[in-house]
Amino acid sequence: MRNSQIHRLVFVLLLNVLASQAWGIDDVRRIDFNRDIRPILSDNCYTCHGPDEQQRVNDLRLDRREVAFSDRKGHPAIVPGDVAASLLHQRVSSSDPEKRMPPRDSGRELTDSQIQLLTEWIRQGAEWTEHWAFVAPKRPDLPETQLQNWSRNSIDHFVLARLEQEGLKPSEEAGRSTLIRRVTLDLTGLPPTPEEVDAFLSDSSPHAYETVVDRLLASSRYGEHMAVRWLDAARYADTSGYQNDGPRSMWRWRDWVINAFNSNQPFDQFTIEQLAGDLLETPTLDQRIATGFNRNHRGNAEGGIIPEEYQVEYVVDRVDTTFTVWLGLTMGCARCHDHKYDPIRQKDFYQVFAYFNNIPESGRAIKEGNSPPVVKAPLPEEQSKLLQFDRDIGAAETRLQDLQGELAETQRAWETAFEPGQPIDWFVADGLVNHFGFDGNLTDSV
């Protein structure tokens, strides 16, 4: 999990570092469709030339590559590599207000930098990519920098490249007390103790900083700090969220998330177990607990509700949360119609809905406590005790079977010890171990 989290943070950082406020036509950097072009088209063009059939003014669609690049009777909107032949460039850069796009009455207007971006994108070949949520991130090449010996890792290269682009120089390296404070807060959410600061300041080895990082990553506080954002995204709560907001116990799932970070669980397994841990061939208790991700939704215990309605709402919540968390993509619009700005159909929504609608859950939740279906989730130390109890019970049952055999043999011997019709020389007190009278104190008798 730790490496995947770092990769994700690096990816976001690179997007922010490389994003520019304005790019001229003389810039030589490669235009990225998802980062630079799609937002322009979505904000300014999709209303009339996008996926909404009710608002589309003609058959030109700039949200579909096959349409935007089609011949259109000799007037294609986009001709890769040929700016002059691209109708899109002609209309957005036209000096004629009647031909210029977006039209004046739309309330939208492209800036010069946006027009330059569209022009340079076409000149570079108009490379079209799918929505970024469906494209696997790739590690980019390191940019060239003027300052050669400053960077210590790959992120430094991108930071330095952007600094040099803005005509800035890197700041001086922070002092050691500042470094340990920063890294401790970043990895645990807590400041370092005075003893930890002193130990770092007195460590003269070349790997002193790495030693601190290793210590922090091995701390249980690391998982707690890293889990906070995930718990927020997963709408974690130990209450139901409606009306009196009654309590429910979800902390076992919370602890599972913390342990996943602390054990450096791979992100693919982190995903599988939370979405479908109970559907694995032989799921462990921890894998079943992991699926608590999909039971974090609010639960309505009001007496006047229609349970079937809220049973649907709970599944919709799972669909929306799953796509928001794992794809960074809203799915809710497709609940009522094909998504207008993302490649999701209403049919897609309800196919995913069916996937998450596979538990016997009631729409009316339990007011105080967890709503079924539930699973018993003892702690590890409790599991050890339960296993010992099972072993003790098994041993007792075995001993009982042996005693029952001995009792049967004794009874048969007793029954055959007397001849029929003969008086039995036996009294109930024979073999008596102890006698407790009705008078006096029981402890005295013992």
Short mmCIF file of N, CA, C and O in Angstrom, two decimals, residues 46-92:
data_model
loop_
_atom_site.label_atom_id
_atom_site.label_comp_id
_atom_site.label_asym_id
_atom_site.label_seq_id
_atom_site.Cartn_x
_atom_site.Cartn_y
_atom_site.Cartn_z
N TYR A 46 -19.04 21.80 -25.42
CA TYR A 46 -19.89 20.62 -25.28
C TYR A 46 -21.37 20.95 -25.18
O TYR A 46 -22.22 20.10 -25.45
N THR A 47 -21.71 22.17 -24.75
CA THR A 47 -23.13 22.51 -24.63
C THR A 47 -23.84 22.34 -25.97
O THR A 47 -24.94 21.79 -26.05
N CYS A 48 -23.20 22.78 -27.05
CA CYS A 48 -23.80 22.69 -28.38
C CYS A 48 -23.24 21.53 -29.21
O CYS A 48 -23.90 21.08 -30.16
N HIS A 49 -22.04 21.07 -28.88
CA HIS A 49 -21.39 20.03 -29.68
C HIS A 49 -20.90 18.89 -28.79
O HIS A 49 -19.81 18.35 -28.99
N GLY A 50 -21.73 18.54 -27.81
CA GLY A 50 -21.34 17.49 -26.89
C GLY A 50 -22.32 16.34 -26.85
O GLY A 50 -23.09 16.13 -27.80
N PRO A 51 -22.36 15.63 -25.74
CA PRO A 51 -23.16 14.40 -25.67
C PRO A 51 -24.65 14.60 -25.44
O PRO A 51 -25.41 13.65 -25.58
N ASP A 52 -25.07 15.81 -25.07
CA ASP A 52 -26.48 16.03 -24.76
C ASP A 52 -27.28 16.20 -26.05
O ASP A 52 -27.20 17.23 -26.73
N GLU A 53 -28.07 15.19 -26.39
CA GLU A 53 -28.84 15.24 -27.64
C GLU A 53 -29.88 16.36 -27.63
O GLU A 53 -30.23 16.88 -28.70
N GLN A 54 -30.36 16.75 -26.46
CA GLN A 54 -31.40 17.77 -26.39
C GLN A 54 -30.85 19.17 -26.68
O GLN A 54 -31.60 20.03 -27.14
N GLN A 55 -29.57 19.38 -26.41
CA GLN A 55 -29.00 20.72 -26.60
C GLN A 55 -28.08 20.80 -27.81
O GLN A 55 -27.70 21.90 -28.22
N ARG A 56 -27.72 19.68 -28.40
CA ARG A 56 -26.80 19.68 -29.52
C ARG A 56 -27.45 20.38 -30.73
O ARG A 56 -28.57 20.08 -31.10
N VAL A 57 -26.72 21.36 -31.32
CA VAL A 57 -27.31 22.18 -32.39
C VAL A 57 -27.19 21.53 -33.76
O VAL A 57 -27.95 21.84 -34.68
N ASN A 58 -26.23 20.63 -33.96
CA ASN A 58 -26.10 19.90 -35.22
C ASN A 58 -25.41 18.58 -34.94
O ASN A 58 -25.26 18.19 -33.79
N ASP A 59 -24.98 17.90 -36.02
CA ASP A 59 -24.40 16.57 -35.82
C ASP A 59 -22.91 16.61 -35.48
O ASP A 59 -22.28 15.56 -35.37
N LEU A 60 -22.33 17.80 -35.32
CA LEU A 60 -20.92 17.89 -34.94
C LEU A 60 -20.78 17.63 -33.45
O LEU A 60 -21.39 18.32 -32.63
N ARG A 61 -19.95 16.63 -33.12
CA ARG A 61 -19.68 16.32 -31.72
C ARG A 61 -18.18 16.41 -31.47
O ARG A 61 -17.39 15.76 -32.15
N LEU A 62 -17.82 17.25 -30.51
CA LEU A 62 -16.41 17.40 -30.16
C LEU A 62 -16.03 16.55 -28.95
O LEU A 62 -14.90 16.65 -28.46
N ASP A 63 -16.97 15.73 -28.49
CA ASP A 63 -16.66 14.80 -27.41
C ASP A 63 -16.36 13.40 -27.94
O ASP A 63 -15.99 12.51 -27.18
N ARG A 64 -16.50 13.20 -29.25
CA ARG A 64 -16.26 11.90 -29.86
C ARG A 64 -15.22 12.06 -30.96
O ARG A 64 -15.38 12.84 -31.91
N ARG A 65 -14.12 11.34 -30.84
CA ARG A 65 -13.02 11.48 -31.79
C ARG A 65 -13.44 11.16 -33.22
O ARG A 65 -13.10 11.89 -34.16
N GLU A 66 -14.21 10.06 -33.37
CA GLU A 66 -14.57 9.65 -34.73
C GLU A 66 -15.43 10.69 -35.45
O GLU A 66 -15.40 10.79 -36.68
N VAL A 67 -16.18 11.50 -34.68
CA VAL A 67 -17.00 12.54 -35.29
C VAL A 67 -16.17 13.81 -35.52
O VAL A 67 -16.23 14.43 -36.59
N ALA A 68 -15.40 14.20 -34.51
CA ALA A 68 -14.60 15.42 -34.62
C ALA A 68 -13.58 15.33 -35.75
O ALA A 68 -13.23 16.35 -36.37
N PHE A 69 -13.08 14.10 -36.05
CA PHE A 69 -12.06 13.94 -37.08
C PHE A 69 -12.66 13.51 -38.43
O PHE A 69 -11.92 13.30 -39.38
N SER A 70 -13.98 13.36 -38.51
CA SER A 70 -14.60 12.87 -39.74
C SER A 70 -14.53 13.93 -40.84
O SER A 70 -14.33 15.12 -40.59
N ASP A 71 -14.73 13.51 -42.09
CA ASP A 71 -14.56 14.39 -43.25
C ASP A 71 -15.59 15.50 -43.29
O ASP A 71 -15.29 16.64 -43.63
N ARG A 72 -16.83 15.21 -42.95
CA ARG A 72 -17.92 16.20 -42.92
C ARG A 72 -18.00 16.99 -44.23
O ARG A 72 -17.92 18.22 -44.25
N LYS A 73 -18.10 16.26 -45.35
CA LYS A 73 -18.26 16.86 -46.68
C LYS A 73 -17.12 17.81 -47.02
O LYS A 73 -17.33 18.92 -47.56
N GLY A 74 -15.91 17.38 -46.70
CA GLY A 74 -14.74 18.17 -47.05
C GLY A 74 -14.39 19.26 -46.07
O GLY A 74 -13.44 20.03 -46.30
N HIS A 75 -15.10 19.32 -44.95
CA HIS A 75 -14.82 20.36 -43.94
C HIS A 75 -14.69 19.71 -42.56
O HIS A 75 -15.54 19.93 -41.68
N PRO A 76 -13.66 18.95 -42.35
CA PRO A 76 -13.49 18.32 -41.04
C PRO A 76 -13.21 19.36 -39.96
O PRO A 76 -12.55 20.38 -40.22
N ALA A 77 -13.72 19.08 -38.76
CA ALA A 77 -13.49 20.01 -37.65
C ALA A 77 -12.03 20.00 -37.24
O ALA A 77 -11.46 21.05 -36.89
N ILE A 78 -11.41 18.83 -37.28
CA ILE A 78 -10.02 18.71 -36.85
C ILE A 78 -9.27 17.86 -37.86
O ILE A 78 -9.68 16.73 -38.16
N VAL A 79 -8.18 18.40 -38.41
CA VAL A 79 -7.29 17.65 -39.29
C VAL A 79 -5.94 17.57 -38.59
O VAL A 79 -5.22 18.57 -38.50
N PRO A 80 -5.58 16.42 -38.05
CA PRO A 80 -4.32 16.32 -37.31
C PRO A 80 -3.13 16.80 -38.12
O PRO A 80 -2.91 16.36 -39.26
N GLY A 81 -2.39 17.75 -37.56
CA GLY A 81 -1.19 18.27 -38.21
C GLY A 81 -1.43 19.41 -39.17
O GLY A 81 -0.49 20.05 -39.62
N ASP A 82 -2.68 19.70 -39.50
CA ASP A 82 -2.99 20.74 -40.49
C ASP A 82 -3.92 21.77 -39.85
O ASP A 82 -5.14 21.60 -39.82
N VAL A 83 -3.33 22.84 -39.33
CA VAL A 83 -4.11 23.85 -38.64
C VAL A 83 -5.05 24.57 -39.60
O VAL A 83 -6.23 24.77 -39.30
N ALA A 84 -4.55 24.95 -40.80
CA ALA A 84 -5.34 25.74 -41.73
C ALA A 84 -6.57 25.00 -42.21
O ALA A 84 -7.63 25.60 -42.45
N ALA A 85 -6.48 23.68 -42.34
CA ALA A 85 -7.61 22.89 -42.85
C ALA A 85 -8.60 22.51 -41.77
O ALA A 85 -9.66 21.93 -42.08
N SER A 86 -8.32 22.81 -40.52
CA SER A 86 -9.18 22.42 -39.41
C SER A 86 -10.24 23.49 -39.16
O SER A 86 -9.91 24.63 -38.83
N LEU A 87 -11.50 23.12 -39.36
CA LEU A 87 -12.60 24.06 -39.18
C LEU A 87 -12.65 24.58 -37.75
O LEU A 87 -13.02 25.73 -37.52
N LEU A 88 -12.27 23.76 -36.78
CA LEU A 88 -12.27 24.19 -35.39
C LEU A 88 -11.37 25.40 -35.21
O LEU A 88 -11.77 26.40 -34.58
N HIS A 89 -10.17 25.34 -35.77
CA HIS A 89 -9.25 26.48 -35.66
C HIS A 89 -9.82 27.71 -36.38
O HIS A 89 -9.74 28.83 -35.85
N GLN A 90 -10.39 27.50 -37.54
CA GLN A 90 -10.93 28.63 -38.31
C GLN A 90 -12.02 29.35 -37.54
O GLN A 90 -12.05 30.60 -37.51
N ARG A 91 -12.89 28.60 -36.87
CA ARG A 91 -14.03 29.23 -36.21
C ARG A 91 -13.64 29.87 -34.87
O ARG A 91 -14.15 30.94 -34.53
N VAL A 92 -12.75 29.26 -34.10
CA VAL A 92 -12.40 29.85 -32.80
C VAL A 92 -11.48 31.04 -32.95
O VAL A 92 -11.39 31.88 -32.03
#
